Short mmCIF file of C-alpha atoms and ligand atoms in Angstrom, two decimals:
data_model
loop_
_atom_site.label_atom_id
_atom_site.label_comp_id
_atom_site.label_asym_id
_atom_site.label_seq_id
_atom_site.Cartn_x
_atom_site.Cartn_y
_atom_site.Cartn_z
CA UNK Y 6 -2.77 -19.71 -10.05
CA UNK Y 7 -0.03 -20.98 -7.90
CA UNK Y 8 1.55 -24.10 -8.55
CA UNK Y 9 2.51 -26.84 -5.64
CA UNK Y 10 5.90 -25.69 -5.30
CA UNK Y 11 4.93 -21.87 -5.01
CA UNK Y 12 2.01 -22.88 -2.47
CA UNK Y 13 4.54 -25.01 -0.31
CA UNK Y 14 7.03 -22.02 -0.35
CA UNK Y 15 4.33 -19.71 0.86
CA UNK Y 16 3.07 -21.74 3.52
CA UNK Y 17 6.61 -22.81 4.76
CA UNK Y 18 8.24 -19.28 4.17
CA UNK Y 19 5.07 -17.06 4.59
CA UNK Y 20 6.09 -15.08 1.59
CA UNK Y 21 6.46 -15.83 -2.26
CA UNK Y 22 8.12 -13.42 -4.98
CA UNK Y 23 6.35 -14.00 -8.39
CA UNK Y 24 7.72 -11.85 -11.58
CA UNK Y 25 5.67 -10.77 -14.26
CA UNK Y 26 2.42 -10.71 -13.18
CA UNK Y 27 1.22 -7.21 -14.17
CA UNK Y 28 1.83 -6.61 -17.99
CA UNK Y 29 3.78 -3.48 -19.37
CA UNK Y 30 0.42 -2.05 -20.92
CA UNK Y 31 -1.07 -2.16 -17.27
CA UNK Y 32 1.82 -0.55 -15.59
CA UNK Y 33 2.07 1.96 -18.24
CA UNK Y 34 -1.57 2.87 -18.11
CA UNK Y 35 -1.07 3.48 -13.98
CA UNK Y 36 1.71 5.69 -14.92
CA UNK Y 37 -0.40 7.70 -17.16
CA UNK Y 38 -3.00 7.71 -14.78
CA UNK Y 39 -0.47 9.14 -12.15
CA UNK Y 40 0.76 11.55 -14.49
CA UNK Y 41 -2.37 12.80 -15.59
CA UNK Y 42 -3.40 12.92 -11.77
CA UNK Y 43 -0.20 15.20 -11.21
CA UNK Y 44 -1.37 17.49 -14.35
CA UNK Y 45 -4.54 18.24 -12.61
CA UNK Y 46 -2.76 18.97 -9.30
CA UNK Y 47 0.38 20.65 -9.85
CA UNK Y 48 -1.42 24.11 -10.70
CA UNK Y 49 -3.48 24.00 -7.91
CA UNK Y 50 -0.47 23.66 -5.84
CA UNK Y 51 1.39 26.35 -8.33
CA UNK Y 52 -1.87 28.55 -7.40
CA UNK Y 53 -1.23 28.13 -3.78
CA UNK Y 54 2.44 29.19 -4.24
CA UNK Y 55 3.77 25.63 -3.01
CA UNK Y 56 5.39 24.64 -5.98
CA UNK Y 57 7.51 26.69 -8.62
CA UNK Y 58 6.52 27.22 -12.18
CA UNK Y 59 7.64 24.56 -14.48
CA UNK Y 60 6.79 23.81 -18.14
CA UNK Y 61 3.41 21.90 -18.46
CA UNK Y 62 4.74 18.86 -20.08
CA UNK Y 63 7.39 18.38 -17.44
CA UNK Y 64 7.58 14.49 -16.44
CA UNK Y 65 5.53 13.10 -13.39
CA UNK Y 66 8.86 12.55 -11.68
CA UNK Y 67 10.49 15.82 -12.32
CA UNK Y 68 7.32 17.54 -11.26
CA UNK Y 69 7.54 15.50 -8.00
CA UNK Y 70 10.68 16.97 -7.36
CA UNK Y 71 9.48 20.17 -7.06
CA UNK Y 72 6.63 19.14 -4.71
CA UNK Y 73 9.17 17.70 -2.70
CA UNK Y 74 11.13 20.96 -2.49
CA UNK Y 75 7.77 22.89 -1.61
CA UNK Y 76 7.62 20.82 1.74
CA UNK Y 77 4.04 20.38 1.81
CA UNK Y 78 1.83 16.78 1.65
CA UNK Y 79 1.93 15.99 -1.96
CA UNK Y 80 1.87 12.40 -0.94
CA UNK Y 81 -1.87 11.56 0.06
CA UNK Y 82 -3.16 13.38 -3.17
CA UNK Y 83 -1.87 9.97 -4.88
CA UNK Y 84 -2.73 7.39 -2.15
CA UNK Y 85 -5.65 4.80 -2.77
CA UNK Y 86 -6.69 5.27 0.88
CA UNK Y 87 -7.33 7.81 3.31
CA UNK Y 88 -4.76 8.65 6.09
CA UNK Y 89 -5.02 7.45 9.76
CA UNK Y 90 -6.04 10.31 11.59
CA UNK Y 91 -7.45 13.96 11.02
CA UNK Y 92 -9.50 13.07 7.84
CA UNK Y 93 -11.52 15.87 6.68
CA UNK Y 94 -14.41 15.88 3.57
CA UNK Y 95 -11.64 17.48 1.89
CA UNK Y 96 -8.92 15.13 2.25
CA UNK Y 97 -7.32 14.39 -1.00
CA UNK Y 98 -7.11 10.78 -2.07
CA UNK Y 99 -6.79 8.99 -5.58
CA UNK Y 100 -9.14 6.27 -7.17
CA UNK Y 101 -8.88 5.77 -11.14
CA UNK Y 102 -9.87 3.28 -13.65
CA UNK Y 103 -5.77 2.08 -14.15
CA UNK Y 104 -5.31 1.39 -10.49
CA UNK Y 105 -8.88 -0.19 -10.47
CA UNK Y 106 -7.86 -2.70 -13.14
CA UNK Y 107 -4.72 -3.72 -11.03
CA UNK Y 108 -6.77 -4.07 -7.88
CA UNK Y 109 -9.23 -6.31 -10.07
CA UNK Y 110 -6.77 -8.05 -12.38
CA UNK Y 111 -7.41 -11.34 -13.29
CA UNK Y 112 -3.90 -12.91 -12.88
CA UNK Y 113 -4.01 -11.17 -9.31
CA UNK Y 114 -7.17 -12.78 -8.57
CA UNK Y 115 -6.09 -15.98 -9.75
CA UNK Y 116 -3.10 -15.71 -7.50
CA UNK Y 117 -5.17 -14.76 -4.60
CA UNK Y 118 -7.52 -17.48 -5.20
CA UNK Y 119 -5.21 -20.18 -4.57
CA UNK Y 120 -4.65 -18.89 -1.62
CA UNK Y 121 -7.77 -17.82 0.25
CA UNK Y 122 -10.55 -19.26 -2.20
CA UNK Y 123 -13.08 -17.97 -4.74
CA UNK Y 124 -14.86 -15.50 -2.70
CA UNK Y 125 -12.33 -12.62 -2.54
CA UNK Y 126 -12.79 -9.12 -1.25
CA UNK Y 127 -10.74 -6.05 -1.92
CA UNK Y 128 -9.75 -5.01 1.55
CA UNK Y 129 -9.33 -1.16 2.21
CA UNK Y 130 -5.86 -1.47 3.87
CA UNK Y 131 -3.78 -0.55 0.72
CA UNK Y 132 -1.46 2.32 -0.21
CA UNK Y 133 0.54 3.39 -3.04
CA UNK Y 134 4.10 3.74 -1.73
CA UNK Y 135 6.26 6.75 -3.68
CA UNK Y 136 9.82 6.77 -2.13
CA UNK Y 137 12.01 9.54 -2.69
CA UNK Y 138 15.99 9.20 -2.15
CA UNK Y 139 16.01 8.61 1.48
CA UNK Y 140 18.65 11.17 2.16
CA UNK Y 141 16.09 13.95 0.53
CA UNK Y 142 13.16 12.84 2.82
CA UNK Y 143 12.62 15.13 5.65
CA UNK Y 144 14.13 13.96 8.90
CA UNK Y 145 10.47 14.12 10.62
CA UNK Y 146 8.86 12.20 7.74
CA UNK Y 147 7.52 9.02 9.56
CA UNK Y 148 4.93 7.71 7.15
CA UNK Y 149 6.01 4.22 5.70
CA UNK Y 150 4.55 5.25 2.05
CA UNK Y 151 7.47 7.89 2.00
CA UNK Y 152 10.28 6.65 3.98
CA UNK Y 153 11.67 3.22 4.98
CA UNK Y 154 9.47 0.84 6.67
CA UNK Y 155 9.99 -0.62 10.09
CA UNK Y 156 9.58 -3.90 11.15
CA UNK Y 157 5.89 -5.35 11.36
CA UNK Y 158 3.33 -8.04 10.62
CA UNK Y 159 0.50 -6.76 8.62
CA UNK Y 160 -2.04 -8.68 11.41
CA UNK Y 161 -0.93 -6.00 13.69
CA UNK Y 162 -1.91 -2.58 11.83
CA UNK Y 163 -5.60 -3.78 11.66
CA UNK Y 164 -8.18 -4.13 14.33
CA UNK Y 165 -8.37 -7.26 16.39
CA UNK Y 166 -11.47 -8.26 14.93
CA UNK Y 167 -9.52 -9.10 11.68
CA UNK Y 168 -7.04 -11.45 13.84
CA UNK Y 169 -8.52 -14.93 12.67
CA UNK Y 170 -9.40 -13.63 9.16
CA UNK Y 171 -8.07 -15.16 5.91
CA UNK Y 172 -5.90 -12.19 4.61
CA UNK Y 173 -3.07 -11.43 1.92
CA UNK Y 174 -1.20 -8.74 1.09
CA UNK Y 175 0.02 -8.21 -2.68
CA UNK Y 176 2.68 -6.10 -3.02
CA UNK Y 177 3.46 -4.66 -6.29
CA UNK Y 178 6.43 -3.13 -7.82
CA UNK Y 179 6.02 -0.29 -10.68
CA UNK Y 180 9.43 0.50 -10.69
CA UNK Y 181 11.90 -2.21 -10.01
CA UNK Y 182 12.42 -2.67 -6.07
CA UNK Y 183 16.34 -3.49 -5.50
CA UNK Y 184 18.57 -3.67 -2.58
CA UNK Y 185 19.70 -0.33 -3.37
CA UNK Y 186 16.17 1.77 -3.91
CA UNK Y 187 14.77 -0.11 -0.60
CA UNK Y 188 12.99 -3.27 -1.42
CA UNK Y 189 11.20 -4.91 1.29
CA UNK Y 190 13.11 -7.76 3.34
CA UNK Y 191 11.10 -10.60 5.43
CA UNK Y 192 11.92 -12.95 8.23
CA UNK Y 193 11.38 -16.34 6.65
CA UNK Y 194 8.27 -18.37 8.39
CA UNK Y 195 6.38 -20.23 9.09
CA UNK Y 196 4.95 -17.85 11.38
CA UNK Y 197 1.81 -18.52 13.46
CA UNK Y 198 2.21 -15.60 16.32
CA UNK Y 199 1.31 -11.96 16.53
CA UNK Y 200 4.07 -10.21 17.96
CA UNK Y 201 3.72 -7.31 20.36
CA UNK Y 202 3.68 -3.97 18.05
CA UNK Y 203 4.50 -0.76 19.91
CA UNK Y 204 3.67 2.85 18.81
CA UNK Y 205 7.33 3.98 17.83
CA UNK Y 206 7.43 6.69 14.94
CA UNK Y 207 5.77 3.83 12.82
CA UNK Y 208 3.62 0.90 14.21
CA UNK Y 209 6.32 -1.50 14.64
CA UNK Y 210 7.41 -4.84 16.33
CA UNK Y 211 8.60 -4.53 19.91
CA UNK Y 212 12.66 -4.32 20.19
CA UNK Y 213 13.70 -8.06 20.43
CA UNK Y 214 11.07 -9.61 18.98
CA UNK Y 215 12.79 -9.60 15.58
CA UNK Y 216 16.39 -10.87 14.59
CA UNK Y 217 17.43 -8.90 11.55
CA UNK Y 218 20.22 -11.12 11.05
CA UNK Y 219 17.58 -13.51 9.70
CA UNK Y 220 16.15 -10.94 7.40
CA UNK Y 221 16.00 -12.16 3.76
CA UNK Y 222 15.66 -9.26 1.27
CA UNK Y 223 13.22 -9.66 -1.81
CA UNK Y 224 13.98 -7.36 -5.04
CA UNK Y 225 11.29 -7.41 -7.42
CA UNK Y 226 11.32 -6.49 -10.87
CA UNK Y 227 8.60 -3.98 -12.18
CA UNK Y 228 5.23 -6.10 -12.49
CA UNK Y 229 6.31 -8.67 -10.11
CA UNK Y 230 4.43 -9.33 -6.88
CA UNK Y 231 5.43 -10.21 -3.42
CA UNK Y 232 2.85 -12.04 -1.41
CA UNK Y 233 3.39 -11.68 2.10
CA UNK Y 234 1.28 -13.91 5.06
CA UNK Y 235 -0.18 -11.31 7.83
CA UNK Y 236 2.11 -12.61 10.07
CA UNK Y 237 5.12 -12.55 8.42
CA UNK Y 238 7.60 -9.72 9.77
CA UNK Y 239 8.65 -7.61 7.21
CA UNK Y 240 9.91 -4.18 6.57
CA UNK Y 241 11.89 -2.10 3.86
CA UNK Y 242 15.51 -0.81 3.08
CA UNK Y 243 16.01 2.82 2.79
CA UNK Y 244 15.93 4.10 -0.74
CA UNK Y 245 19.78 5.05 -1.20
CA UNK Y 246 19.62 5.88 -4.95
CA UNK Y 247 18.73 8.72 -6.68
CA UNK Y 248 15.52 7.74 -8.17
CA UNK Y 249 12.12 6.96 -6.73
CA UNK Y 250 10.64 3.70 -5.46
CA UNK Y 251 7.26 3.00 -6.42
CA UNK Y 252 4.61 0.19 -5.35
CA UNK Y 253 1.33 -0.45 -4.53
CA UNK Y 254 0.23 -2.82 -1.66
CA UNK Y 255 -3.19 -4.36 -2.14
CA UNK Y 256 -5.00 -6.67 0.16
CA UNK Y 257 -7.69 -9.15 0.08
CA UNK Y 258 -9.79 -11.05 2.59
CA UNK Y 259 -12.34 -14.00 2.26
CA UNK Y 260 -15.81 -12.25 1.51
CA UNK Y 261 -18.02 -11.51 4.75
CA UNK Y 262 -14.79 -11.58 7.13
CA UNK Y 263 -13.94 -8.24 8.98
CA UNK Y 264 -11.43 -6.50 6.84
CA UNK Y 265 -9.65 -4.92 9.98
CA UNK Y 266 -10.60 -1.18 9.07
CA UNK Y 267 -14.46 -1.42 8.86
CA UNK Y 268 -14.68 2.60 8.65
CA UNK Y 269 -13.20 2.13 5.00
CA UNK Y 270 -14.77 0.41 2.17
CA UNK Y 271 -14.62 -2.97 1.13
CA UNK Y 272 -16.04 -4.46 -2.31
CA UNK Y 273 -16.31 -7.93 -3.88
CA UNK Y 274 -13.46 -8.26 -6.12
CA UNK Y 275 -14.55 -12.04 -7.23
CA UNK Y 276 -17.29 -14.24 -6.07
CA UNK Y 277 -18.08 -17.79 -7.70
CA UNK Y 278 -21.18 -18.21 -5.88
CA UNK Y 279 -22.49 -14.65 -6.81
CA UNK Y 280 -20.46 -13.45 -9.98
CA UNK Y 281 -23.54 -10.43 -9.76
CA UNK Y 282 -21.69 -9.11 -6.42
CA UNK Y 283 -18.58 -8.26 -8.28
CA UNK Y 284 -17.63 -4.69 -8.49
CA UNK Y 285 -16.74 -3.92 -12.21
CA UNK Y 286 -16.76 -0.16 -11.94
CA UNK Y 287 -13.91 2.07 -11.06
CA UNK Y 288 -16.42 5.11 -10.33
CA UNK Y 289 -18.45 3.04 -7.94
CA UNK Y 290 -15.28 2.21 -5.90
CA UNK Y 291 -14.16 6.02 -5.79
CA UNK Y 292 -17.64 6.72 -4.49
CA UNK Y 293 -17.50 4.20 -1.73
CA UNK Y 294 -14.54 6.23 -0.70
CA UNK Y 295 -15.73 9.27 -1.13
CA UNK Y 296 -19.25 8.59 0.97
CA UNK Y 297 -16.53 6.70 3.44
CA UNK Y 298 -14.36 10.09 3.84
CA UNK Y 299 -17.60 11.85 4.54
CA UNK Y 300 -18.51 9.60 7.15
CA UNK Y 301 -14.94 9.27 8.84
CA UNK Y 302 -14.71 13.21 8.72
CA UNK Y 303 -17.87 13.79 10.89
CA UNK Y 304 -17.25 10.74 13.35
CA UNK Y 305 -15.31 10.20 16.41
CA UNK Y 306 -11.80 8.99 15.57
CA UNK Y 307 -11.35 5.33 15.24
CA UNK Y 308 -7.50 4.17 16.16
CA UNK Y 309 -6.31 2.28 13.51
CA UNK Y 310 -4.36 -0.42 15.62
CA UNK Y 311 -4.71 -1.47 19.17
CA UNK Y 312 -0.94 -1.03 20.35
CA UNK Y 313 -0.18 1.36 23.19
CA UNK Y 314 3.22 2.87 24.43
CA UNK Y 315 2.31 1.14 28.01
CA UNK Y 316 2.52 -2.27 27.27
CA UNK Y 317 5.23 -4.09 28.94
CA UNK Y 318 6.86 -4.89 25.56
CA UNK Y 319 7.43 -1.31 24.69
CA UNK Y 320 8.69 -0.52 27.96
O1 AKG I 4 6.64 -0.94 0.70
C1 AKG I 4 6.83 -0.68 1.79
O2 AKG I 4 8.01 -0.19 2.42
C2 AKG I 4 6.32 -1.76 2.96
C3 AKG I 4 5.07 -2.27 2.42
C4 AKG I 4 4.70 -2.90 3.35
O3 AKG I 4 4.69 -3.24 4.53
C5 AKG I 4 3.24 -3.76 2.98
O4 AKG I 4 2.78 -3.75 1.78
O5 AKG I 4 2.69 -4.67 3.63
FE1 FE2 I 5 3.43 -4.22 5.74
#
């Protein structure tokens, strides 16, 4: 639960950093789950000739180094979501017990409950971000899951039907996020308005609507979280180190409200009024996404945001 000072800070500034939310055992479980996922994927990529021969027990990060050199899309196989376009029935993704335990973690849900109440839906706008050293990111890589993130409000990346919902972003550092390796930065609030966004290389706030001189970087140690109000402009710095920056961003909204991405599955993470509606089985979570993938793969494309380049703010 958040205390009065934390609530005040969140309400006035539009963001709040909290250290030590997720414990080392839970972080280790996620790391082990990703290592196992890599160990399943690597031989498949090896068989396609995309990566070189390595020792089976090479650590996750070193295998990832090989994947990056292979210049194929290694990222999507690790994401806890589907991409914004070109989804097929084979598009890879990752849903496992360790990350489900984090999405439904009691301490996280207690914090979220302090902000949006006890009827909590896990919102499907969620990602893993695995950011390699920026100098090694291919120049044409624009995905903010891999490269630095341009200024945006999270409200701006959902569909308009979710404009008036109670939604909160929980950004979790799996590795320490530092000034050097690309932590987030925010424009402190309060913020009450949606700013115009433009389809630049990323969906980003139109030029002139954010003053970067007001940016406050928010380093977070592994296991800490950053809560972000949906109207708080934020971005991330480039990773100037030799290591990776790893985070998850999770979102929660009040159950029954539109998620902003209706083609992807939501689930009830906590319900005071109807505890039997809560999902506790990670395999069902995975099945929901597998079913959504088939559905989306066979449906007309749904744009993930509303912004067009021909609006006056983007001229
Ligand atoms: O991790 C990042 O670089 C960006 C994250 C972000 O924009 C978010 O979690 O809403
Ligand atoms: Fe964001």
